[in-house]
PDB file of C-alpha atoms in Angstrom:
ATOM      1  CA  SER A   1      14.604  -2.462  15.710  1.00 58.00           C
ATOM      2  CA  ASN A   2      13.666  -6.062  16.466  1.00 68.00           C
ATOM      3  CA  GLU A   3      10.449  -5.917  14.308  1.00 72.00           C
ATOM      4  CA  LEU A   4      12.334  -5.013  10.676  1.00 75.00           C
ATOM      5  CA  PRO A   5      12.034  -8.535   9.781  1.00 79.00           C
ATOM      6  CA  ARG A   6       8.445  -8.535   9.837  1.00 75.00           C
ATOM      7  CA  LEU A   7       8.091  -5.071   8.081  1.00 76.00           C
ATOM      8  CA  ALA A   8      10.264  -6.729   5.888  1.00 79.00           C
ATOM      9  CA  GLN A   9       8.279  -9.477   5.168  1.00 78.00           C
ATOM     10  CA  LEU A  10       5.059  -7.002   4.858  1.00 75.00           C
ATOM     11  CA  TYR A  11       6.801  -5.771   2.018  1.00 74.00           C
ATOM     12  CA  LEU A  12       7.907  -9.402  -0.111  1.00 77.00           C
ATOM     13  CA  LEU A  13       3.823 -10.117   0.568  1.00 75.00           C
ATOM     14  CA  PHE A  14       2.198  -6.590  -0.486  1.00 68.00           C
ATOM     15  CA  TYR A  15       4.886  -4.981  -2.965  1.00 61.00           C
ATOM     16  CA  ASP A  16       2.885  -5.286  -5.892  1.00 61.00           C
ATOM     17  CA  GLN A  17      -0.387  -4.080  -3.848  1.00 61.00           C
ATOM     18  CA  LEU A  18       0.362  -1.227  -1.979  1.00 62.00           C
ATOM     19  CA  HIS A  19       2.345   2.036  -2.008  1.00 63.00           C
ATOM     20  CA  CYS A  20       5.303   1.825   0.087  1.00 69.00           C
ATOM     21  CA  GLU A  21       4.206   4.750   2.395  1.00 64.00           C
ATOM     22  CA  VAL A  22       0.575   3.326   2.725  1.00 65.00           C
ATOM     23  CA  ALA A  23       2.154  -0.112   3.609  1.00 71.00           C
ATOM     24  CA  VAL A  24       4.403   1.050   6.494  1.00 70.00           C
ATOM     25  CA  VAL A  25       1.431   3.384   8.153  1.00 67.00           C
ATOM     26  CA  ARG A  26      -0.410  -0.234   8.297  1.00 68.00           C
ATOM     27  CA  TRP A  27       2.291  -2.000   9.502  1.00 69.00           C
ATOM     28  CA  MET A  28       2.843   1.015  12.229  1.00 70.00           C
ATOM     29  CA  ARG A  29      -0.509   0.786  13.302  1.00 64.00           C
ATOM     30  CA  SER A  30      -0.531  -3.273  13.514  1.00 66.00           C
ATOM     31  CA  MET A  31       2.291  -2.623  15.704  1.00 66.00           C
ATOM     32  CA  THR A  32       0.596  -0.074  17.912  1.00 59.00           C
ATOM     33  CA  SER A  33      -2.500  -1.847  18.525  1.00 47.00           C
ATOM     34  CA  GLY A  34      -4.452   0.842  15.881  1.00 48.00           C
ATOM     35  CA  ALA A  35      -3.731   3.690  17.972  1.00 49.00           C
ATOM     36  CA  PRO A  36      -2.988   6.821  15.673  1.00 48.00           C
ATOM     37  CA  VAL A  37       0.098   7.116  14.302  1.00 52.00           C
ATOM     38  CA  GLU A  38       1.779  10.471  13.696  1.00 53.00           C
ATOM     39  CA  TYR A  39       5.164   9.444  11.610  1.00 52.00           C
ATOM     40  CA  PHE A  40       4.621  11.692   8.690  1.00 49.00           C
ATOM     41  CA  LYS A  41       4.651  15.039  11.468  1.00 49.00           C
ATOM     42  CA  THR A  42       8.208  14.530  11.792  1.00 52.00           C
ATOM     43  CA  GLY A  43       9.071  15.440   8.503  1.00 50.00           C
ATOM     44  CA  GLU A  44      11.395  12.832   7.573  1.00 54.00           C
ATOM     45  CA  LYS A  45      10.884  10.430   4.599  1.00 57.00           C
ATOM     46  CA  LEU A  46      11.868   6.665   5.827  1.00 60.00           C
ATOM     47  CA  PHE A  47      12.454   6.367   1.953  1.00 62.00           C
ATOM     48  CA  LYS A  48      14.772   7.975  -0.172  1.00 62.00           C
ATOM     49  CA  HIS A  49      14.509   8.401  -3.526  1.00 59.00           C
ATOM     50  CA  GLU A  50      17.646   7.026  -6.089  1.00 62.00           C
ATOM     51  CA  GLY A  51      18.115   7.790 -10.065  1.00 59.00           C
ATOM     52  CA  LEU A  52      15.962  10.113 -12.238  1.00 57.00           C
ATOM     53  CA  ILE A  53      13.224   7.638 -12.900  1.00 56.00           C
ATOM     54  CA  ASP A  54      10.004   7.730 -10.356  1.00 54.00           C
ATOM     55  CA  SER A  55       8.730   4.568  -9.325  1.00 52.00           C
ATOM     56  CA  ASN A  56       5.330   5.807  -9.897  1.00 52.00           C
ATOM     57  CA  GLY A  57       6.232   6.560 -13.454  1.00 50.00           C
ATOM     58  CA  GLY A  58       7.967   9.110 -15.388  1.00 50.00           C
ATOM     59  CA  ASN A  59      10.863  11.712 -13.951  1.00 49.00           C
ATOM     60  CA  HIS A  60      11.482  12.352 -10.415  1.00 56.00           C
ATOM     61  CA  ALA A  61      10.621  15.711  -9.173  1.00 58.00           C
ATOM     62  CA  THR A  62      12.773  17.749  -6.316  1.00 67.00           C
ATOM     63  CA  GLN A  63       8.926  19.644  -5.553  1.00 76.00           C
ATOM     64  CA  VAL A  64       5.371  17.915  -5.980  1.00 78.00           C
ATOM     65  CA  SER A  65       2.575  20.204  -5.653  1.00 79.00           C
ATOM     66  CA  CYS A  66       0.655  19.573  -2.834  1.00 80.00           C
ATOM     67  CA  GLY A  67      -3.007  21.711  -4.056  1.00 72.00           C
ATOM     68  CA  GLY A  68      -2.413  24.962  -2.136  1.00 73.00           C
ATOM     69  CA  HIS A  69       1.713  24.151  -1.185  1.00 79.00           C
ATOM     70  CA  SER A  70       4.746  22.561  -2.422  1.00 81.00           C
ATOM     71  CA  ALA A  71       6.876  20.098  -0.849  1.00 81.00           C
ATOM     72  CA  PRO A  72      10.071  17.953  -1.328  1.00 77.00           C
ATOM     73  CA  SER A  73       7.523  14.763  -1.720  1.00 77.00           C
ATOM     74  CA  CYS A  74       4.009  13.747  -1.513  1.00 79.00           C
ATOM     75  CA  PRO A  75       4.208  12.144   2.357  1.00 77.00           C
ATOM     76  CA  GLU A  76       5.167  15.400   3.499  1.00 79.00           C
ATOM     77  CA  CYS A  77       2.410  17.520   2.297  1.00 82.00           C
ATOM     78  CA  PRO A  78       0.186  17.199   5.113  1.00 79.00           C
ATOM     79  CA  SER A  79       2.745  17.868   7.797  1.00 76.00           C
ATOM     80  CA  GLY A  80       0.668  16.083   9.837  1.00 73.00           C
ATOM     81  CA  LYS A  81      -2.859  18.250   9.471  1.00 76.00           C
ATOM     82  CA  GLY A  82      -4.502  15.296   7.591  1.00 75.00           C
ATOM     83  CA  GLU A  83      -6.280  14.233   4.023  1.00 75.00           C
ATOM     84  CA  GLY A  84      -7.125  17.978   3.620  1.00 75.00           C
ATOM     85  CA  PHE A  85      -3.269  19.167   2.431  1.00 81.00           C
ATOM     86  CA  CYS A  86      -3.055  16.099   0.271  1.00 80.00           C
ATOM     87  CA  HIS A  87      -3.603  17.279  -3.410  1.00 78.00           C
ATOM     88  CA  GLY A  88      -2.137  18.314  -6.734  1.00 76.00           C
ATOM     89  CA  ASP A  89      -0.168  15.737  -7.693  1.00 76.00           C
ATOM     90  CA  CYS A  90      -0.615  13.794  -4.760  1.00 81.00           C
ATOM     91  CA  THR A  91      -3.678  11.662  -3.400  1.00 78.00           C
ATOM     92  CA  TRP A  92      -4.536  10.378   0.537  1.00 75.00           C
ATOM     93  CA  VAL A  93      -4.839   6.576   0.085  1.00 70.00           C
ATOM     94  CA  GLY A  94      -4.707   4.302   3.532  1.00 61.00           C
ATOM     95  CA  ASP A  95      -3.971   7.399   5.514  1.00 67.00           C
ATOM     96  CA  ALA A  96      -0.801   8.145   3.912  1.00 73.00           C
ATOM     97  CA  CYS A  97       0.101  10.955   1.172  1.00 78.00           C
ATOM     98  CA  ILE A  98       1.314   9.393  -1.640  1.00 77.00           C
ATOM     99  CA  GLY A  99       2.134  10.297  -5.785  1.00 72.00           C
ATOM    100  CA  MET A 100      -0.846   9.715  -8.384  1.00 64.00           C
ATOM    101  CA  SER A 101       0.325   7.323 -11.436  1.00 52.00           C
ATOM    102  CA  PRO A 102       0.293   8.836 -14.611  1.00 47.00           C
ATOM    103  CA  GLY A 103      -2.604   7.060 -15.807  1.00 43.00           C
ATOM    104  CA  SER A 104      -2.391   3.910 -13.983  1.00 39.00           C
ATOM    105  CA  SER A 105      -3.420   2.459 -10.618  1.00 37.00           C
ATOM    106  CA  ILE A 106      -1.522   2.268  -7.643  1.00 36.00           C
ATOM    107  CA  SER A 107      -0.975  -1.053  -7.929  1.00 34.00           C
ATOM    108  CA  SER A 108       0.196  -0.934 -11.180  1.00 32.00           C
ATOM    109  CA  ALA A 109       2.199   2.327 -12.789  1.00 32.00           C
ATOM    110  CA  VAL A 110       2.661   2.907 -16.182  1.00 31.00           C
ATOM    111  CA  GLN A 111       6.207   1.145 -17.157  1.00 31.00           C
ATOM    112  CA  PRO A 112       8.011  -0.508 -19.857  1.00 33.00           C
ATOM    113  CA  VAL A 113       7.109  -4.040 -19.583  1.00 32.00           C
ATOM    114  CA  VAL A 114       9.994  -6.397 -19.536  1.00 32.00           C
ATOM    115  CA  GLN A 115       9.089  -9.602 -21.020  1.00 36.00           C
ATOM    116  CA  GLN A 116      11.474 -12.487 -19.672  1.00 38.00           C
ATOM    117  CA  LYS A 117      12.221 -16.179 -21.387  1.00 37.00           C
ATOM    118  CA  HIS A 118      10.713 -18.808 -19.548  1.00 40.00           C
ATOM    119  CA  GLN A 119      13.331 -20.978 -21.388  1.00 43.00           C
ATOM    120  CA  GLN A 120      16.959 -20.799 -21.230  1.00 44.00           C
ATOM    121  CA  SER A 121      19.729 -22.960 -22.956  1.00 45.00           C
ATOM    122  CA  GLY A 122      19.437 -26.155 -21.807  1.00 50.00           C
ATOM    123  CA  ALA A 123      16.434 -25.751 -19.649  1.00 50.00           C
ATOM    124  CA  VAL A 124      13.550 -28.846 -19.955  1.00 52.00           C
ATOM    125  CA  SER A 125      10.456 -26.942 -21.769  1.00 50.00           C
ATOM    126  CA  GLN A 126       6.944 -27.124 -19.645  1.00 52.00           C
ATOM    127  CA  PRO A 127       4.033 -27.622 -21.132  1.00 50.00           C
ATOM    128  CA  THR A 128       2.271 -24.896 -21.852  1.00 51.00           C
ATOM    129  CA  GLU A 129      -1.851 -23.842 -21.367  1.00 51.00           C
ATOM    130  CA  VAL A 130      -3.424 -23.118 -24.377  1.00 52.00           C
ATOM    131  CA  ALA A 131      -5.354 -19.739 -24.019  1.00 53.00           C
ATOM    132  CA  ALA A 132      -8.850 -19.397 -24.436  1.00 58.00           C
ATOM    133  CA  PRO A 133     -10.318 -17.583 -27.771  1.00 63.00           C
ATOM    134  CA  LEU A 134     -11.060 -13.615 -27.104  1.00 62.00           C
ATOM    135  CA  THR A 135     -14.541 -13.005 -27.373  1.00 70.00           C
ATOM    136  CA  GLU A 136     -16.004 -10.231 -29.577  1.00 72.00           C
ATOM    137  CA  GLU A 137     -16.079  -7.906 -26.573  1.00 71.00           C
ATOM    138  CA  GLU A 138     -12.364  -8.261 -25.584  1.00 71.00           C
ATOM    139  CA  LEU A 139     -11.136  -7.965 -29.475  1.00 74.00           C
ATOM    140  CA  ARG A 140     -13.468  -4.931 -29.547  1.00 77.00           C
ATOM    141  CA  LEU A 141     -11.377  -3.535 -26.323  1.00 78.00           C
ATOM    142  CA  ARG A 142      -8.081  -4.151 -28.027  1.00 80.00           C
ATOM    143  CA  ARG A 143      -8.637  -1.388 -30.319  1.00 83.00           C
ATOM    144  CA  PHE A 144      -7.778   0.731 -27.918  1.00 88.00           C
ATOM    145  CA  ASP A 145      -4.204   1.380 -27.064  1.00 88.00           C
ATOM    146  CA  ASN A 146      -4.572   4.387 -24.111  1.00 90.00           C
ATOM    147  CA  PRO A 147      -1.375   6.158 -24.814  1.00 90.00           C
ATOM    148  CA  PRO A 148       0.687   6.894 -21.654  1.00 91.00           C
ATOM    149  CA  ALA A 149      -1.143   9.728 -19.533  1.00 89.00           C
ATOM    150  CA  TRP A 150      -2.034  11.124 -15.930  1.00 90.00           C
ATOM    151  CA  VAL A 151      -5.301  11.299 -14.814  1.00 92.00           C
ATOM    152  CA  ILE A 152      -6.537  14.668 -12.612  1.00 91.00           C
ATOM    153  CA  SER A 153     -10.038  15.304 -10.827  1.00 92.00           C
ATOM    154  CA  ASP A 154     -11.450  17.814  -8.589  1.00 92.00           C
ATOM    155  CA  MET A 155     -14.213  15.676  -7.298  1.00 94.00           C
ATOM    156  CA  THR A 156     -14.781  14.254  -3.959  1.00 93.00           C
ATOM    157  CA  VAL A 157     -13.464  10.788  -4.700  1.00 93.00           C
ATOM    158  CA  VAL A 158     -14.949   8.169  -2.248  1.00 93.00           C
ATOM    159  CA  PRO A 159     -11.429   6.924  -0.543  1.00 91.00           C
ATOM    160  CA  THR A 160      -9.491   4.452  -2.480  1.00 90.00           C
ATOM    161  CA  PHE A 161     -11.849   4.451  -5.762  1.00 93.00           C
ATOM    162  CA  LEU A 162      -8.894   7.166  -7.309  1.00 91.00           C
ATOM    163  CA  ALA A 163      -8.884   9.139 -10.938  1.00 91.00           C
ATOM    164  CA  ASN A 164      -6.494   6.210 -11.609  1.00 89.00           C
ATOM    165  CA  PHE A 165      -8.667   3.476 -12.106  1.00 91.00           C
ATOM    166  CA  ALA A 166     -10.669   5.153 -14.689  1.00 92.00           C
ATOM    167  CA  TYR A 167      -7.786   4.780 -17.570  1.00 92.00           C
ATOM    168  CA  VAL A 168      -4.704   2.389 -17.895  1.00 87.00           C
ATOM    169  CA  ALA A 169      -2.103   3.008 -20.129  1.00 86.00           C
ATOM    170  CA  GLY A 170      -2.038   0.618 -22.639  1.00 85.00           C
ATOM    171  CA  GLY A 171      -5.824  -0.105 -22.809  1.00 81.00           C
ATOM    172  CA  GLU A 172      -7.663  -3.177 -20.990  1.00 76.00           C
ATOM    173  CA  GLY A 173      -6.617  -5.938 -22.790  1.00 65.00           C
ATOM    174  CA  GLN A 174      -4.094  -6.754 -19.754  1.00 65.00           C
ATOM    175  CA  SER A 175      -4.999  -8.531 -16.006  1.00 70.00           C
ATOM    176  CA  ARG A 176      -5.020  -5.930 -13.065  1.00 75.00           C
ATOM    177  CA  ASN A 177      -5.158  -6.317  -9.543  1.00 79.00           C
ATOM    178  CA  ASP A 178      -6.495  -3.058  -8.294  1.00 83.00           C
ATOM    179  CA  VAL A 179      -6.671  -1.977  -4.713  1.00 85.00           C
ATOM    180  CA  CYS A 180      -9.588  -0.151  -3.418  1.00 87.00           C
ATOM    181  CA  ASP A 181     -12.733  -0.879  -0.641  1.00 88.00           C
ATOM    182  CA  SER A 182     -14.110  -4.030  -1.991  1.00 84.00           C
ATOM    183  CA  ARG A 183     -16.125  -3.398   1.185  1.00 87.00           C
ATOM    184  CA  LEU A 184     -18.561  -0.834  -0.290  1.00 89.00           C
ATOM    185  CA  SER A 185     -19.629  -2.492  -3.578  1.00 89.00           C
ATOM    186  CA  PRO A 186     -21.635  -6.136  -3.537  1.00 86.00           C
ATOM    187  CA  ALA A 187     -19.630  -6.214  -7.376  1.00 86.00           C
ATOM    188  CA  LEU A 188     -16.337  -5.794  -5.860  1.00 85.00           C
ATOM    189  CA  LYS A 189     -16.859  -8.992  -3.830  1.00 78.00           C
ATOM    190  CA  ARG A 190     -16.476 -10.950  -6.809  1.00 70.00           C
ATOM    191  CA  PRO A 191     -13.648 -10.333  -9.027  1.00 61.00           C
ATOM    192  CA  SER A 192     -13.514 -11.095 -12.676  1.00 65.00           C
ATOM    193  CA  PRO A 193     -10.625 -13.691 -14.352  1.00 63.00           C
ATOM    194  CA  HIS A 194      -8.520 -10.853 -15.474  1.00 63.00           C
ATOM    195  CA  GLY A 195      -8.375  -9.507 -11.502  1.00 72.00           C
ATOM    196  CA  LEU A 196      -9.916  -7.128  -9.607  1.00 79.00           C
ATOM    197  CA  ARG A 197     -10.994  -3.895 -11.699  1.00 86.00           C
ATOM    198  CA  CYS A 198     -12.005  -0.945  -9.494  1.00 89.00           C
ATOM    199  CA  TRP A 199     -13.519   2.205 -10.860  1.00 93.00           C
ATOM    200  CA  PHE A 200     -13.472   6.072 -10.625  1.00 95.00           C
ATOM    201  CA  TRP A 201     -15.887   6.721  -7.737  1.00 94.00           C
ATOM    202  CA  ALA A 202     -17.148  10.658  -6.600  1.00 95.00           C
ATOM    203  CA  LYS A 203     -19.500  11.755  -4.473  1.00 93.00           C
ATOM    204  CA  ASP A 204     -21.278  15.345  -3.622  1.00 93.00           C
ATOM    205  CA  VAL A 205     -20.698  16.178  -7.666  1.00 94.00           C
ATOM    206  CA  SER A 206     -20.964  19.615  -8.534  1.00 94.00           C
ATOM    207  CA  GLN A 207     -20.967  21.966 -11.647  1.00 94.00           C
ATOM    208  CA  GLU A 208     -18.309  22.408 -13.271  1.00 92.00           C
ATOM    209  CA  GLN A 209     -16.360  19.309 -11.773  1.00 94.00           C
ATOM    210  CA  HIS A 210     -14.347  17.196 -13.737  1.00 95.00           C
ATOM    211  CA  ILE A 211     -12.034  14.354 -14.316  1.00 95.00           C
ATOM    212  CA  ILE A 212      -9.117  14.990 -16.915  1.00 94.00           C
ATOM    213  CA  VAL A 213      -7.050  12.548 -18.752  1.00 94.00           C
ATOM    214  CA  VAL A 214      -3.581  14.785 -19.418  1.00 92.00           C
ATOM    215  CA  PHE A 215      -1.724  12.600 -22.044  1.00 91.00           C
ATOM    216  CA  SER A 216       2.117  12.698 -21.686  1.00 88.00           C
ATOM    217  CA  ALA A 217       2.639  13.996 -25.542  1.00 89.00           C
ATOM    218  CA  GLU A 218      -0.033  15.368 -27.966  1.00 92.00           C
ATOM    219  CA  ILE A 219      -1.865  12.258 -30.100  1.00 93.00           C
ATOM    220  CA  THR A 220      -4.076  11.787 -32.888  1.00 94.00           C
ATOM    221  CA  MET A 221      -7.354  10.459 -31.820  1.00 94.00           C
ATOM    222  CA  GLU A 222      -9.227   7.823 -33.918  1.00 92.00           C
ATOM    223  CA  ALA A 223     -11.938   6.915 -31.343  1.00 92.00           C
ATOM    224  CA  LEU A 224     -13.198   7.801 -27.905  1.00 94.00           C
ATOM    225  CA  GLU A 225     -15.603   5.656 -25.382  1.00 94.00           C
ATOM    226  CA  VAL A 226     -16.350   6.049 -21.979  1.00 95.00           C
ATOM    227  CA  SER A 227     -18.459   3.793 -19.728  1.00 95.00           C
ATOM    228  CA  PHE A 228     -20.385   5.525 -16.970  1.00 96.00           C
ATOM    229  CA  GLY A 229     -21.933   3.738 -13.627  1.00 94.00           C
ATOM    230  CA  HIS A 230     -21.975  -0.440 -13.081  1.00 93.00           C
ATOM    231  CA  ASP A 231     -24.355  -2.853 -12.918  1.00 90.00           C
ATOM    232  CA  ALA A 232     -24.738  -2.735  -9.299  1.00 90.00           C
ATOM    233  CA  HIS A 233     -24.726   1.072  -9.359  1.00 93.00           C
ATOM    234  CA  SER A 234     -27.358   1.819 -12.262  1.00 90.00           C
ATOM    235  CA  LYS A 235     -27.767   5.233 -10.882  1.00 94.00           C
ATOM    236  CA  ASP A 236     -24.370   6.278 -10.480  1.00 95.00           C
ATOM    237  CA  VAL A 237     -24.224   8.116 -14.322  1.00 96.00           C
ATOM    238  CA  LEU A 238     -23.023  11.272 -15.437  1.00 96.00           C
ATOM    239  CA  VAL A 239     -26.672  12.879 -15.988  1.00 96.00           C
ATOM    240  CA  ASN A 240     -25.754  15.896 -17.453  1.00 96.00           C
ATOM    241  CA  GLY A 241     -22.504  16.591 -18.575  1.00 96.00           C
ATOM    242  CA  LEU A 242     -19.912  16.666 -21.852  1.00 96.00           C
ATOM    243  CA  VAL A 243     -17.273  14.562 -23.184  1.00 96.00           C
ATOM    244  CA  GLU A 244     -14.480  17.436 -24.501  1.00 96.00           C
ATOM    245  CA  VAL A 245     -11.175  17.604 -26.007  1.00 95.00           C
ATOM    246  CA  SER A 246      -8.292  19.774 -26.407  1.00 94.00           C
ATOM    247  CA  GLU A 247      -5.020  20.768 -27.596  1.00 93.00           C
ATOM    248  CA  SER A 248      -1.910  21.672 -25.323  1.00 90.00           C
ATOM    249  CA  SER A 249      -1.983  25.047 -23.903  1.00 86.00           C
ATOM    250  CA  GLN A 250       0.603  27.726 -23.516  1.00 77.00           C
ATOM    251  CA  GLN A 251       1.992  26.270 -20.066  1.00 68.00           C
ATOM    252  CA  SER A 252       2.161  22.922 -21.414  1.00 59.00           C
ATOM    253  CA  ALA A 253       5.902  22.996 -20.532  1.00 60.00           C
ATOM    254  CA  MET A 254       5.033  23.448 -16.591  1.00 59.00           C
ATOM    255  CA  GLU A 255       6.539  20.807 -14.627  1.00 63.00           C
ATOM    256  CA  THR A 256       3.503  19.826 -12.321  1.00 69.00           C
ATOM    257  CA  VAL A 257       0.449  17.592 -14.739  1.00 73.00           C
ATOM    258  CA  SER A 258      -2.372  19.670 -14.278  1.00 79.00           C
ATOM    259  CA  ALA A 259      -5.364  21.473 -16.165  1.00 82.00           C
ATOM    260  CA  GLY A 260      -2.893  24.179 -16.846  1.00 83.00           C
ATOM    261  CA  HIS A 261      -1.649  21.780 -19.581  1.00 87.00           C
ATOM    262  CA  CYS A 262      -4.932  21.936 -21.423  1.00 91.00           C
ATOM    263  CA  GLY A 263      -5.585  24.776 -23.885  1.00 92.00           C
ATOM    264  CA  ASP A 264      -9.612  25.357 -24.851  1.00 93.00           C
ATOM    265  CA  PHE A 265     -11.568  22.916 -24.599  1.00 95.00           C
ATOM    266  CA  ARG A 266     -14.181  21.942 -27.202  1.00 93.00           C
ATOM    267  CA  THR A 267     -17.214  19.767 -26.648  1.00 94.00           C
ATOM    268  CA  LEU A 268     -17.581  16.059 -28.537  1.00 93.00           C
ATOM    269  CA  LYS A 269     -20.327  14.645 -26.672  1.00 94.00           C
ATOM    270  CA  GLU A 270     -23.113  15.609 -24.267  1.00 95.00           C
ATOM    271  CA  VAL A 271     -23.908  13.128 -21.951  1.00 95.00           C
ATOM    272  CA  ASN A 272     -27.374  12.689 -20.463  1.00 95.00           C
ATOM    273  CA  GLY A 273     -27.418   9.585 -18.368  1.00 94.00           C
ATOM    274  CA  GLU A 274     -25.737   7.212 -20.493  1.00 95.00           C
ATOM    275  CA  ARG A 275     -24.265   3.974 -19.329  1.00 95.00           C
ATOM    276  CA  GLU A 276     -22.335   4.205 -22.774  1.00 94.00           C
ATOM    277  CA  VAL A 277     -20.967   7.255 -24.648  1.00 95.00           C
ATOM    278  CA  SER A 278     -18.139   6.899 -27.928  1.00 92.00           C
ATOM    279  CA  TRP A 279     -17.259   9.055 -30.339  1.00 92.00           C
ATOM    280  CA  GLU A 280     -15.963   8.049 -34.044  1.00 89.00           C
ATOM    281  CA  PRO A 281     -14.361  10.658 -36.675  1.00 86.00           C
ATOM    282  CA  GLY A 282     -16.933  11.616 -39.485  1.00 79.00           C
ATOM    283  CA  ALA A 283     -16.469  12.445 -42.635  1.00 74.00           C
ATOM    284  CA  SER A 284     -13.374  15.004 -41.583  1.00 76.00           C
ATOM    285  CA  GLY A 285     -11.062  12.419 -39.921  1.00 85.00           C
ATOM    286  CA  PRO A 286      -9.270  11.576 -37.052  1.00 90.00           C
ATOM    287  CA  ILE A 287      -8.369  14.717 -34.573  1.00 91.00           C
ATOM    288  CA  ALA A 288      -4.547  15.899 -34.306  1.00 93.00           C
ATOM    289  CA  GLY A 289      -3.042  17.698 -31.470  1.00 93.00           C
ATOM    290  CA  ILE A 290      -5.060  16.298 -28.678  1.00 94.00           C
ATOM    291  CA  ARG A 291      -3.383  16.857 -25.446  1.00 94.00           C
ATOM    292  CA  CYS A 292      -6.672  16.302 -23.050  1.00 94.00           C
ATOM    293  CA  VAL A 293     -10.016  14.651 -22.941  1.00 96.00           C
ATOM    294  CA  ARG A 294     -12.204  15.979 -20.202  1.00 96.00           C
ATOM    295  CA  ILE A 295     -15.392  14.639 -18.562  1.00 96.00           C
ATOM    296  CA  SER A 296     -17.028  17.641 -16.800  1.00 95.00           C
ATOM    297  CA  MET A 297     -20.017  18.005 -15.062  1.00 95.00           C
ATOM    298  CA  ALA A 298     -22.904  20.387 -16.831  1.00 95.00           C
ATOM    299  CA  GLU A 299     -24.831  20.403 -13.046  1.00 95.00           C
ATOM    300  CA  SER A 300     -24.958  19.049 -10.065  1.00 95.00           C
ATOM    301  CA  GLN A 301     -26.139  15.913  -9.190  1.00 95.00           C
ATOM    302  CA  THR A 302     -27.508  13.915  -6.293  1.00 94.00           C
ATOM    303  CA  GLU A 303     -26.297  10.371  -7.345  1.00 94.00           C
ATOM    304  CA  TRP A 304     -22.833   9.558  -6.862  1.00 96.00           C
ATOM    305  CA  LEU A 305     -21.046   9.346  -9.951  1.00 96.00           C
ATOM    306  CA  ILE A 306     -19.050   6.407 -11.437  1.00 96.00           C
ATOM    307  CA  VAL A 307     -16.407   6.535 -14.583  1.00 96.00           C
ATOM    308  CA  ARG A 308     -15.932   3.149 -14.972  1.00 93.00           C
ATOM    309  CA  ARG A 309     -13.445   3.369 -17.896  1.00 92.00           C
ATOM    310  CA  ILE A 310     -11.851   6.045 -20.768  1.00 94.00           C
ATOM    311  CA  LEU A 311     -10.605   4.312 -23.746  1.00 94.00           C
ATOM    312  CA  VAL A 312      -9.164   6.079 -26.423  1.00 94.00           C
ATOM    313  CA  LYS A 313      -7.207   4.546 -29.538  1.00 92.00           C
ATOM    314  CA  SER A 314      -4.424   6.643 -31.284  1.00 90.00           C
ATOM    315  CA  LEU A 315      -3.133   6.781 -34.644  1.00 86.00           C
TER     316      LEU A 315
END
């Protein structure tokens, strides 16, 4: 095609901001004056996976759960039927069904970080900027290491404000460049010095719905902190709910990540409209064998719900 160079340019510009399937849908729309594109009805994949490691993090699966059915890949889940057929291991972003990154935003999946040397033998050293000292709040946040995990939820998501934004593997001491619809909040029109940070945002929240962090392995938890709402959306807090933890279930060896990995939950904290909820061990010490952290609704609420961040400190 004569237009392939334009597609290549799009990927060069947005390779670290948009999932490849989302980018190709937006490119096709731009090339067809916004007309609906039914590319995914063909069932053919434009991108072929090679290797054992998935680009979203973790092992590559030959089948994914779409919610009520399965498919070889997330883009094949809807079969032209739209967002209602994109659940389970997948999520709907930018008119495309894509795989969810384990414990990360779309723009920053859980991957080993490779640091490159800035100086090589014989190279001329460049002057470096002196980093500003960390604030007391930044030092406090760096206590939390946020072990690798997946984030799942059965709530109705405000489009582009995914559950993955609430929990970032490695903690909050890193810059981010999240991708969400900044038009929906005045707070997102003014990115922080650490980049654009989106949050998990749900609407039409009902009793017993939840958001769950499923760790890749059991951890010993030493501290937990959950932040709700936002200065620009002070009413979007958890009015009546629970913060709970569980060990692994008997089904924890299952391939598809789901609530089935979690055993019986026990309550750590009750939530009644607070913006910040925290837990630290008492005389009994840290809790060993934790596989899941769940934030659940004790009753329905009319206000939307923001879970801004979930922080975990493990031993």
